[in-house]
Short mmCIF file of C-alpha atoms and ligand atoms in Angstrom, two decimals:
data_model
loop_
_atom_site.label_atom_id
_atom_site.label_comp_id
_atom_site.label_asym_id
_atom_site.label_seq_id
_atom_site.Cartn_x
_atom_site.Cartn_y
_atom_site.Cartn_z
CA UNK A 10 54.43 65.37 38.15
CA UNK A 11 55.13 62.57 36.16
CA UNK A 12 56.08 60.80 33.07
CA UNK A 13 55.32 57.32 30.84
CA UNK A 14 57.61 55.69 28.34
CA UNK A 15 55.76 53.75 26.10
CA UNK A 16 57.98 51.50 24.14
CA UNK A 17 57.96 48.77 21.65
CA UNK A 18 59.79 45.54 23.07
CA UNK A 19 60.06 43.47 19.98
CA UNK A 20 61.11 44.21 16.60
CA UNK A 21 58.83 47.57 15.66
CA UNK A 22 55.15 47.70 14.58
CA UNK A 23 53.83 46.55 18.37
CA UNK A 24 50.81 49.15 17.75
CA UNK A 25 52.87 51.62 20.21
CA UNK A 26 50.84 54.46 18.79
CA UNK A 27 47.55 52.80 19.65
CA UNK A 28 48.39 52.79 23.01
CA UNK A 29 50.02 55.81 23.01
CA UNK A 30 46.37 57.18 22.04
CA UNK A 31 44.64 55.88 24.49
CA UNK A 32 46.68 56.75 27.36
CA UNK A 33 47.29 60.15 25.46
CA UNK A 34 43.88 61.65 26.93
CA UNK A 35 45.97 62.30 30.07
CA UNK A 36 49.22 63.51 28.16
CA UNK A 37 50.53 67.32 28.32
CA UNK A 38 52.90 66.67 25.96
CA UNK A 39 54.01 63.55 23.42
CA UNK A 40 57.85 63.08 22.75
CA UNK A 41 59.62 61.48 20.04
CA UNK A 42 63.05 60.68 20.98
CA UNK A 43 64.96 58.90 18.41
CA UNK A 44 64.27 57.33 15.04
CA UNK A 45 62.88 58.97 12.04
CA UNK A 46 60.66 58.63 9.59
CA UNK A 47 61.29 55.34 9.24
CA UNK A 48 58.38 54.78 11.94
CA UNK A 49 55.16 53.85 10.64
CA UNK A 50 52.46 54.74 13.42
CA UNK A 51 49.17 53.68 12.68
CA UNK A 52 45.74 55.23 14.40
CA UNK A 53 42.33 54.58 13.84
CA UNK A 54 39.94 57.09 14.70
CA UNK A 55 36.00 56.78 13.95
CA UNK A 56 36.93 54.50 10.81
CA UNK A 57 39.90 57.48 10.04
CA UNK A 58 43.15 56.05 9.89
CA UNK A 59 46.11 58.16 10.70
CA UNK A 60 49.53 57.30 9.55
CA UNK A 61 52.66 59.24 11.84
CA UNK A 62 56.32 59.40 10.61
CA UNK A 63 57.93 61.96 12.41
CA UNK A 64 55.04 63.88 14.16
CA UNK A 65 54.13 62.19 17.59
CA UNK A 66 50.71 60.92 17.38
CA UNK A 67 49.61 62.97 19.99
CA UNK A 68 48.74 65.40 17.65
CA UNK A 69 45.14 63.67 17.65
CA UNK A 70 44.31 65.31 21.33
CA UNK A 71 43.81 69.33 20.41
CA UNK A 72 45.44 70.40 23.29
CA UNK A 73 48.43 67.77 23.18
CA UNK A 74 52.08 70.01 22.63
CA UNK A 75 54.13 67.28 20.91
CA UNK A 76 57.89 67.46 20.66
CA UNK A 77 60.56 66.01 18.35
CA UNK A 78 63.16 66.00 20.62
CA UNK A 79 67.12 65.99 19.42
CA UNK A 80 67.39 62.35 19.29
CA UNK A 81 65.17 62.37 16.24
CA UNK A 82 66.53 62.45 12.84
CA UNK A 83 64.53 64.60 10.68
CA UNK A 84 63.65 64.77 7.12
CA UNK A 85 62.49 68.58 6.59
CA UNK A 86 60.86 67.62 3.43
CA UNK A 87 59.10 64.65 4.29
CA UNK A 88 58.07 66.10 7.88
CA UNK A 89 56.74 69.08 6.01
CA UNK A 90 54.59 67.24 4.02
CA UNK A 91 53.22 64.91 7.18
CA UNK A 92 52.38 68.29 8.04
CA UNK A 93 50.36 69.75 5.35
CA UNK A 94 48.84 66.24 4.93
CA UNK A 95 47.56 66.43 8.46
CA UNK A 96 46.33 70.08 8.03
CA UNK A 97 44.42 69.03 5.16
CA UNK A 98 42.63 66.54 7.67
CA UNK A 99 41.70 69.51 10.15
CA UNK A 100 44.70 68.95 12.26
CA UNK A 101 46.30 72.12 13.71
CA UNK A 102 49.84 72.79 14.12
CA UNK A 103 49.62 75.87 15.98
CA UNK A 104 51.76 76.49 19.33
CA UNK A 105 51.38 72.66 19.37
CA UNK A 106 54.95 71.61 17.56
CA UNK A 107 57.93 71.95 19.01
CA UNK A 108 61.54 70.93 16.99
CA UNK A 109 64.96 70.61 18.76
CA UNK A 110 66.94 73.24 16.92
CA UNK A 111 69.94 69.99 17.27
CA UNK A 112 67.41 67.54 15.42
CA UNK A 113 70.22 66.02 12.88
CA UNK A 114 69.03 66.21 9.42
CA UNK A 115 68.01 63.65 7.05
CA UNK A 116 69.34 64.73 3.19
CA UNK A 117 68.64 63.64 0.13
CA UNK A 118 71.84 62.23 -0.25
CA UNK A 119 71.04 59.97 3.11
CA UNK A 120 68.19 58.31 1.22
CA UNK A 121 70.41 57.49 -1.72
CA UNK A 122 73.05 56.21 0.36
CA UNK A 123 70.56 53.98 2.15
CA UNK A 124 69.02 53.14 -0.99
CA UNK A 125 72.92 52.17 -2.73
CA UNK A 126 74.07 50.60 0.19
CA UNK A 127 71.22 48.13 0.32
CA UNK A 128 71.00 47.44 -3.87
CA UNK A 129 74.51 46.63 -3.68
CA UNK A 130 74.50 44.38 -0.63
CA UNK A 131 72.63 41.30 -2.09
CA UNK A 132 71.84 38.64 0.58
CA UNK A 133 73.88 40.77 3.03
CA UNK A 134 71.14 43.67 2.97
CA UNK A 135 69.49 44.90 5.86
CA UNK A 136 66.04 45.48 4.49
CA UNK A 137 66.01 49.06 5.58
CA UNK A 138 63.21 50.96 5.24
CA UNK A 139 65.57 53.27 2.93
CA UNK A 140 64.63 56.34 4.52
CA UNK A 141 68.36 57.02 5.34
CA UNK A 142 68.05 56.99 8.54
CA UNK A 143 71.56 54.91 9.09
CA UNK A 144 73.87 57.48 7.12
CA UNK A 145 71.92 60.24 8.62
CA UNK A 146 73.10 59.02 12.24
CA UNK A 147 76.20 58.04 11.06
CA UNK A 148 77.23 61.47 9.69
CA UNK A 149 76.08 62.93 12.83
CA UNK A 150 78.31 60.44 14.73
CA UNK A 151 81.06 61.75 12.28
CA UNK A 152 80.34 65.06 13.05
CA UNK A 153 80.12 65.93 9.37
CA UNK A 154 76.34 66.19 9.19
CA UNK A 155 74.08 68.99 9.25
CA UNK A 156 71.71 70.08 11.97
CA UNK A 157 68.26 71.82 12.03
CA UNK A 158 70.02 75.10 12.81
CA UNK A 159 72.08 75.20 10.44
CA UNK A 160 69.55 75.76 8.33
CA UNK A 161 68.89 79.12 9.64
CA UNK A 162 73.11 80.17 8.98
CA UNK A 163 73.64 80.15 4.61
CA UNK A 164 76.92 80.26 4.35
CA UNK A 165 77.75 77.94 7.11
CA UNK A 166 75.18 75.44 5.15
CA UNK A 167 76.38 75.58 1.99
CA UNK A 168 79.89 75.55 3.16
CA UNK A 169 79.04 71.89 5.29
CA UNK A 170 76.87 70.79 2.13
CA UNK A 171 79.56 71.02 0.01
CA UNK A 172 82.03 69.13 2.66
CA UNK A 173 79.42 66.64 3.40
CA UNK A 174 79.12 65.82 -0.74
CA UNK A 175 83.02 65.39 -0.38
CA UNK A 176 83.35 62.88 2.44
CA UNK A 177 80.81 60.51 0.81
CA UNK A 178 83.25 61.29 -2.60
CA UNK A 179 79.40 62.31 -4.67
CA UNK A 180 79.15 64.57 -7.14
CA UNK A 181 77.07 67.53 -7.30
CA UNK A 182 76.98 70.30 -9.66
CA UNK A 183 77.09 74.38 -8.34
CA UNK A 184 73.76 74.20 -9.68
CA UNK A 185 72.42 71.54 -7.52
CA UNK A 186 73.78 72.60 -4.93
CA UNK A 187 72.13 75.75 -5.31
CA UNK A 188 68.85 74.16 -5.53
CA UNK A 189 69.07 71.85 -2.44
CA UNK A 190 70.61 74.99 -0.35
CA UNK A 191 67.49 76.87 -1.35
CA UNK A 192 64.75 74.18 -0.58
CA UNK A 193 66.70 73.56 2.60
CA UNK A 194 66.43 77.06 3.75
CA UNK A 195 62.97 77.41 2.04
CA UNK A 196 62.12 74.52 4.35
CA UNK A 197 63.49 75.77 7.05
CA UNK A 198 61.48 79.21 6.85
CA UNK A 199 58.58 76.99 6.77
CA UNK A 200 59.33 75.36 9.93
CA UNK A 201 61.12 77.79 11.95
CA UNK A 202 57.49 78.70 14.32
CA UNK A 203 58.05 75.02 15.37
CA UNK A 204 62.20 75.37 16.07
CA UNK A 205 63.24 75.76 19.44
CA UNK A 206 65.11 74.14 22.28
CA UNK A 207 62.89 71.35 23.40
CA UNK A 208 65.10 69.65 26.47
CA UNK A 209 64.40 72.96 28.70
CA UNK A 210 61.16 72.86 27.59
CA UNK A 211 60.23 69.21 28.61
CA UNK A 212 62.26 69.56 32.08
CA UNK A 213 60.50 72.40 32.86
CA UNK A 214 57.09 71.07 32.33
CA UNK A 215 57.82 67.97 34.11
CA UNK A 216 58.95 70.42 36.66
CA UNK A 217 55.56 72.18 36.53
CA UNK A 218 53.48 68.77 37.21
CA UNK A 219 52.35 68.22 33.48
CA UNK A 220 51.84 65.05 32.17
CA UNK A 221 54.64 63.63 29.65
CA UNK A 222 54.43 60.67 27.30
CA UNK A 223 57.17 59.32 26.07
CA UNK A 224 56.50 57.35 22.55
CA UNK A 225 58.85 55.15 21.25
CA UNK A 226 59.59 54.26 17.79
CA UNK A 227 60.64 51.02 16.49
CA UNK A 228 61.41 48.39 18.73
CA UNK A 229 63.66 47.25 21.46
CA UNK A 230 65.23 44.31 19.45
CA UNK A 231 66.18 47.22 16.83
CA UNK A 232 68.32 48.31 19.17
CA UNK A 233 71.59 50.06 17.91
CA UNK A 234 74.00 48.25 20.48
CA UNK A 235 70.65 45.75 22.08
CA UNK A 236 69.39 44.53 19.47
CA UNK A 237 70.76 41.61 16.30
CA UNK A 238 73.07 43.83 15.13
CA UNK A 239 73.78 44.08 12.05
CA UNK A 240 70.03 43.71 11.48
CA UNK A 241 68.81 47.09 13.69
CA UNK A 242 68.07 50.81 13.16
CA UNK A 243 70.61 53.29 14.03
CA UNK A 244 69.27 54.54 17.18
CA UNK A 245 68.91 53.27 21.02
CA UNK A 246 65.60 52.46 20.97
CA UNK A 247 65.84 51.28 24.55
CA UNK A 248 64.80 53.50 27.44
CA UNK A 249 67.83 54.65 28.52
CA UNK A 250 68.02 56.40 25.15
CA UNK A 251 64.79 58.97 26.52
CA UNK A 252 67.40 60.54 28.74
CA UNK A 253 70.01 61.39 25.75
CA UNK A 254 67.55 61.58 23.21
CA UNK A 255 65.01 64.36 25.31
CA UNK A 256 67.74 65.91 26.90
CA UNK A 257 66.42 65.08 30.71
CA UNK A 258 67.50 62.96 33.45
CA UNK A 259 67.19 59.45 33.96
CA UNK A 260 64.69 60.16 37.30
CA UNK A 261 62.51 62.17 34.96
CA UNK A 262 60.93 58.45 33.37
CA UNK A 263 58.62 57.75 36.21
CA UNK A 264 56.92 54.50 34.30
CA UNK A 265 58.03 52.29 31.55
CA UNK A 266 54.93 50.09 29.66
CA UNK A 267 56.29 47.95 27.48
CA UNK A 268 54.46 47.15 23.93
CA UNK A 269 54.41 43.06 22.90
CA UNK A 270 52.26 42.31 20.27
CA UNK A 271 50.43 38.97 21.17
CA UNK A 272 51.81 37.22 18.61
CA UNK A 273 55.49 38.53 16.70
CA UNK A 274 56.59 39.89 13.84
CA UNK A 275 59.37 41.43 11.94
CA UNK A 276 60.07 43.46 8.88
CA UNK A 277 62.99 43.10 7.08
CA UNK A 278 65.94 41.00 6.90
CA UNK A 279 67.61 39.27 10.67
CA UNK A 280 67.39 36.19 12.53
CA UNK A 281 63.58 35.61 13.75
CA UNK A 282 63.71 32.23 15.58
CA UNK A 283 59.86 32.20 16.03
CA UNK A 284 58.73 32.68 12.82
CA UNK A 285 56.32 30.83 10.54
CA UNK A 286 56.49 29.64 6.99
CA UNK A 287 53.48 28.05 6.27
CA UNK A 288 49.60 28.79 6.20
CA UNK A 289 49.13 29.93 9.97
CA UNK A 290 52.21 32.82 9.29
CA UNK A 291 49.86 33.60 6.41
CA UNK A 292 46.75 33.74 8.34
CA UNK A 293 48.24 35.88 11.29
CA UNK A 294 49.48 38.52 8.45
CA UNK A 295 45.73 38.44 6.49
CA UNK A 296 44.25 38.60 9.38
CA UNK A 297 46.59 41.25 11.87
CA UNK A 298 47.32 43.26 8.00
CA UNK A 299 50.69 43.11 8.71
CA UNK A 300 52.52 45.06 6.19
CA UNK A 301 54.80 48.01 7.11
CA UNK A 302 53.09 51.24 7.32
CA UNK A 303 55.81 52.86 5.97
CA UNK A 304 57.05 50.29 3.13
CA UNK A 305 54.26 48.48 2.86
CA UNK A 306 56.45 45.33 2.94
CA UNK A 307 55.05 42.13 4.21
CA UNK A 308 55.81 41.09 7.75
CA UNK A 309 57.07 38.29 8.51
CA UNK A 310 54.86 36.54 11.89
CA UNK A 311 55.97 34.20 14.41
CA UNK A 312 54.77 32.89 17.31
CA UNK A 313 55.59 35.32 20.84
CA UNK A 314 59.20 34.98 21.84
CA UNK A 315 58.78 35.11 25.84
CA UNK A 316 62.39 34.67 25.67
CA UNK A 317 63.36 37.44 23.51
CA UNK A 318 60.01 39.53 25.12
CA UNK A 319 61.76 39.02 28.45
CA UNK A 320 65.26 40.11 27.64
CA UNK A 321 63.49 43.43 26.02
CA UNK A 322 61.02 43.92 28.94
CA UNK A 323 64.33 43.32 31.83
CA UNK A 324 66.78 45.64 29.65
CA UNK A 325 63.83 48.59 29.33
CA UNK A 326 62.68 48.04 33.05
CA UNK A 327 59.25 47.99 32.11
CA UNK A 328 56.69 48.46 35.07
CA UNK A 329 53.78 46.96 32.81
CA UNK A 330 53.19 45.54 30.03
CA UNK A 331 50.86 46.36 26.81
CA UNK A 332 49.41 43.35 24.98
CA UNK A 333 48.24 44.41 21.52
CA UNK A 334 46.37 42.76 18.38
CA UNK A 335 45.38 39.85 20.88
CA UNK A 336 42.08 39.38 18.46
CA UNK A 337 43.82 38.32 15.67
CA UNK A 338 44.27 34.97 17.74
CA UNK A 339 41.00 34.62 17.11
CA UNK A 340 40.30 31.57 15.65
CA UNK A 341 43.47 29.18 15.76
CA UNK A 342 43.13 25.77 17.59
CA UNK A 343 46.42 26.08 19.10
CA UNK A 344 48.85 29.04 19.95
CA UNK A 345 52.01 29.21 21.07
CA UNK A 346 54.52 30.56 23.31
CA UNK A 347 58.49 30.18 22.63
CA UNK A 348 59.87 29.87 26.67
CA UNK A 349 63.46 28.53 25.47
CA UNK A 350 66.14 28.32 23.17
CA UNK A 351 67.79 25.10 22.24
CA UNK A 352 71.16 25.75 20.42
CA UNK A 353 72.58 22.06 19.49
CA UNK A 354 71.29 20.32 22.97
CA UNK A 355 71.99 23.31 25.12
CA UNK A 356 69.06 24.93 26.65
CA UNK A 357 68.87 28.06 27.52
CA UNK A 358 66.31 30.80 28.68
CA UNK A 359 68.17 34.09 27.29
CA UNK A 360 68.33 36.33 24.51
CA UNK A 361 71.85 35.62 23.15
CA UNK A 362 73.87 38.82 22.06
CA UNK A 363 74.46 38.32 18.81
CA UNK A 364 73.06 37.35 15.59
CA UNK A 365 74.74 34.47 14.71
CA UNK A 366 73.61 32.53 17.92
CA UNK A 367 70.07 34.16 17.89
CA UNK A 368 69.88 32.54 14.21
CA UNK A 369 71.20 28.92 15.62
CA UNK A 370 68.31 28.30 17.88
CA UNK A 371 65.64 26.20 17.75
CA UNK A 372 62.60 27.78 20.04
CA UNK A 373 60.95 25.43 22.63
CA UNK A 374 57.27 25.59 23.08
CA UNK A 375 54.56 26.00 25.10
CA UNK A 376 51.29 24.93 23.39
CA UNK A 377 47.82 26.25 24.53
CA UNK A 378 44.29 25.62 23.58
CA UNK A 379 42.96 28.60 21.33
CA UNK A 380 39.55 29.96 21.42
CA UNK A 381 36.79 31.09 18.96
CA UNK A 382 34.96 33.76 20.46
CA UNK A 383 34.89 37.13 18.78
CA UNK A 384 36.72 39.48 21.46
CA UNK A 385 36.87 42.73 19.59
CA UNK A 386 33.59 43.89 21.83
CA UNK A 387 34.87 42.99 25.07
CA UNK A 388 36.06 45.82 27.25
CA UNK A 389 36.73 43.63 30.71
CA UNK A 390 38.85 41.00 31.39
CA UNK A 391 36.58 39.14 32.36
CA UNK A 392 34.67 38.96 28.82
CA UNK A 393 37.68 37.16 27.71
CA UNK A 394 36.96 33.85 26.98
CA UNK A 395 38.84 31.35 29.52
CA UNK A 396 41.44 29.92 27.28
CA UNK A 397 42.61 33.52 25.69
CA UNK A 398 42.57 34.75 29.71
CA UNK A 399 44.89 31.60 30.03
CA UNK A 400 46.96 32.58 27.44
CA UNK A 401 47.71 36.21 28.55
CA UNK A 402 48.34 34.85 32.05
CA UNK A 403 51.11 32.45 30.72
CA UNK A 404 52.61 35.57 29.02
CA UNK A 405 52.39 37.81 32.06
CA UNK A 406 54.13 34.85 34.24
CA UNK A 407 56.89 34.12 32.06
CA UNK A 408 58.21 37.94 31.81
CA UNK A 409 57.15 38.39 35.48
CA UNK A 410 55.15 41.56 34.84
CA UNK A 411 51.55 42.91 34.93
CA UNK A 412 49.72 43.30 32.07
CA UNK A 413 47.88 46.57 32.46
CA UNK A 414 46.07 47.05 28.65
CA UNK A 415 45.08 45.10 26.31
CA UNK A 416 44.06 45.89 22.95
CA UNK A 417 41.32 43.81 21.00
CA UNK A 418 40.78 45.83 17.94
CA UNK A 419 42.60 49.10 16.21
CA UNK A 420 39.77 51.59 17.55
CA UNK A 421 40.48 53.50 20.38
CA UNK A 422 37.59 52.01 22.49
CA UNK A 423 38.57 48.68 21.93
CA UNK A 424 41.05 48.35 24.52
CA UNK A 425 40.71 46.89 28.27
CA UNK A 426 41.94 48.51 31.27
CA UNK A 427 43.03 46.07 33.99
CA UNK A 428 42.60 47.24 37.26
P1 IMO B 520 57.84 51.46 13.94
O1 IMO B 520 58.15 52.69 14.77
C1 IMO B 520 59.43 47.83 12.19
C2 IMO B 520 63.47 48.01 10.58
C3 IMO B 520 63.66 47.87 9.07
C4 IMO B 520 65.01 47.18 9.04
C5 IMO B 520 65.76 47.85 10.19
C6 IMO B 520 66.64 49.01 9.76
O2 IMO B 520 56.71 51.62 13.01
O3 IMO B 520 57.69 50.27 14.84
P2 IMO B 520 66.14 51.53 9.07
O4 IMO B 520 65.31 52.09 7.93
O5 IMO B 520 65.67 51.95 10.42
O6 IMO B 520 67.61 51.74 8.87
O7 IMO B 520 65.92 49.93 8.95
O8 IMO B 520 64.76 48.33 11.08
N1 IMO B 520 62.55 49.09 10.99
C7 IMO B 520 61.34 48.86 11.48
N2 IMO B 520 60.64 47.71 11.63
N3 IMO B 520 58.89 48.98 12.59
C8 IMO B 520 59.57 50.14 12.48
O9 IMO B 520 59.14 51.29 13.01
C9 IMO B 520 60.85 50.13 11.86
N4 IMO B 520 61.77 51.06 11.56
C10 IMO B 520 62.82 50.41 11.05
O10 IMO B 520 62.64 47.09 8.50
O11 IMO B 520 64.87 45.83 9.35
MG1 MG B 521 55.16 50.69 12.23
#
């Protein structure tokens, strides 16, 4: 028996799911375990690209069970229409989806919060991805949300709707309220094959030997309580959050590969000490296409953060790591790799706690050659060209873990295996 965690380390978009599809051949069973639809995960398959929200991407192998376990905050709506959108593309559902009946719900009235809360904050914003993910986990904190089951108890629903329209003091007439308790449970009839309780479920298969991947959503610098705070998503993105969010013990995550892309980057607002302004920022986010999947926002793209990459990879005890879009190097005469923080003329080699010193720092440098050759074709290490070899190697050294894939392209195939 065993189990992988494959998790981004930075700030989201690491190209978890493209790893998560190629070690998925092996996988059992995919689990999401926190986030929502706020994730943007991005497959390409035969020239196909497949955009995931809520479903685990997974869903690609046909005999893959994916789970959204009860750390995930779902949007019945939107994850209904991922649905039908994948079905469309051949995709089948079938014995293949399970839902934690505890899944707290994303509402309408999450998304406008989100959506209020962010208009009216000026320069303070967040840059959420206004999929209300942070009031949905906050009114499940409060304990005045609703739940997937409840969808399956009318009264009970309407009676919590009604409460939940209170709390946040908005306004909504008997007839709206009428309409949104009847697309709710409309919903939920739609859904219901796929709602069951998934914890017992994944700790019996682990039980039984099968394979379980854990996939990750957003990043490790998103962190709730980890990450720059208040710039972060609203759930522990971390591993320790597979154990709450899944519903299984902590000895049930046999292997933790941590995600870095090769270079960083960042979508909306937060301190980003490595980033760059001018035309090779540009030319990383041309050339990596790095707007959000889900916004379609640019990224922001620095150089890689070994000190913020180490912090991530130490807190999520990562066994190896994943080193993703290396190709989009390609090409630049230098690259660099942040190994320090100077705050005034302190040094310092750690990820400060908070976002007021992590916005104070001035990154220290290590500069390396670049190199030309195309790389997208190579499949062994030892294609690599010498200075991109050197490059990985400094990265490897500096968080003081193996790299065990690399990516070199968004196909499947394009990927190397070490060892
Ligand atoms: P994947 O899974 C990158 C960021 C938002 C914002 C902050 C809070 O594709 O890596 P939220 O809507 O969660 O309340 O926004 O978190 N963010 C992401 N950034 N990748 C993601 O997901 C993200 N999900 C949220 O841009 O800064
Ligand atoms: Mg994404």
């Amino acid at each position: 028996m065993s189990s992988i965690a494959v998790l981004g380390c930075m700030w989201g978009d690491e190209a978890k799911a493209k790893i998560v599809d190629v070690l998925g051949e092996c996988a059992d069973l995919v689990v999401r375990f926190q986030g929502g639809s706020n994730a943007g995960h991005t497959i390409y398959l035969n020239e196909d690209k497949y955009v995931f929200h809520s479903i685990p991407s997974g869903i690609l192998y046909p005999e893959t069970v994916c789970v959204i376990a009860s750390g995930v905050v779902v949007d019945v709506f939107d994850l209904i229409e991922e649905i039908t959108e994948l079905e469309k593309k051949g995709i089948s559902f079938k014995d293949r989806l399970l839902i934690d009946s505890r899944a707290a719900l994303v509402l309408p009235l999450h998304k406008e919060l989100d959506t209020a809360n962010e208009d009216k904050s000026g320069k303070n914003k967040i840059g959420t991805t206004k999929r209300g993910i942070g009031p949905a986990y906050s009114d499940d904190r409060a304990r005045t949300g609703l739940r997937l089951n409840d969808l399956y108890h009318k009264d009970y629903l309407k009676n919590r709707l009604q409460n939940l329209y209170q709390y946040h003091n908005q306004a909504i007439t008997p007839k709206e309220l009428t309409t949104l308790l009847n697309k709710l449970i409309t919903a939920g009839q739609r859904l219901s094959q796929y709602v069951c309780q998934t914890d017992t479920y994944i700790r019996r298969r682990y039980l039984e030997g099968d394979q379980i991947l854990f996939e990750g959503a957003q990043g490790t610098l998103l962190d709730i309580t980890y990450g720059t705070y208040p710039y972060v998503t609203s759930s522990n993105t971390i591993a320790g959050g597979i154990a709450t969010g899944a519903g299984i013990p902590l000895r049930m995550v046999d292997k933790v590969i941590g995600v870095y892309k090769a270079y960083c980057t960042r979508v909306g607002d937060g301190p980003f000490p490595t980033e760059l302004h001018g035309k090779i920022g540009d030319r990383i986010r041309i050339q990596g296409n790095e707007f959000g999947a889900t916004t379609g926002r640019p990224r922001r793209c620095g150089w890689f953060d070994a000190v913020a990459a180490r912090y991530s990879a130490e807190i999520n005890g990562v066994d190896r790591l994943a080193v993703t879009l290396l190709d989009v190097l390609t090409g630049l005469e230098e690259v660099k790799i942040c190994t320090a923080y100077w705050t005034g003329n302190q040094r310092s080699e750690d990820y400060p706690a908070d976002a007021f010193s992590l916005a104070a720092v001035q990154p220290e440098y290590l500069t390396m050659k670049g190199w030309d050759k195309d790389i997208t074709a190579c499949r062994k290490y030892k294609q690599l060209p010498k200075n991109a070899k050197e490059y990985l190697e400094a990265v490897a050294d500096l968080l003081a873990f193996p790299i065990e894939i690399i990516s070199v392209g968004r196909e499947r195939i394009q990927t190397i295996l070490m060892n």
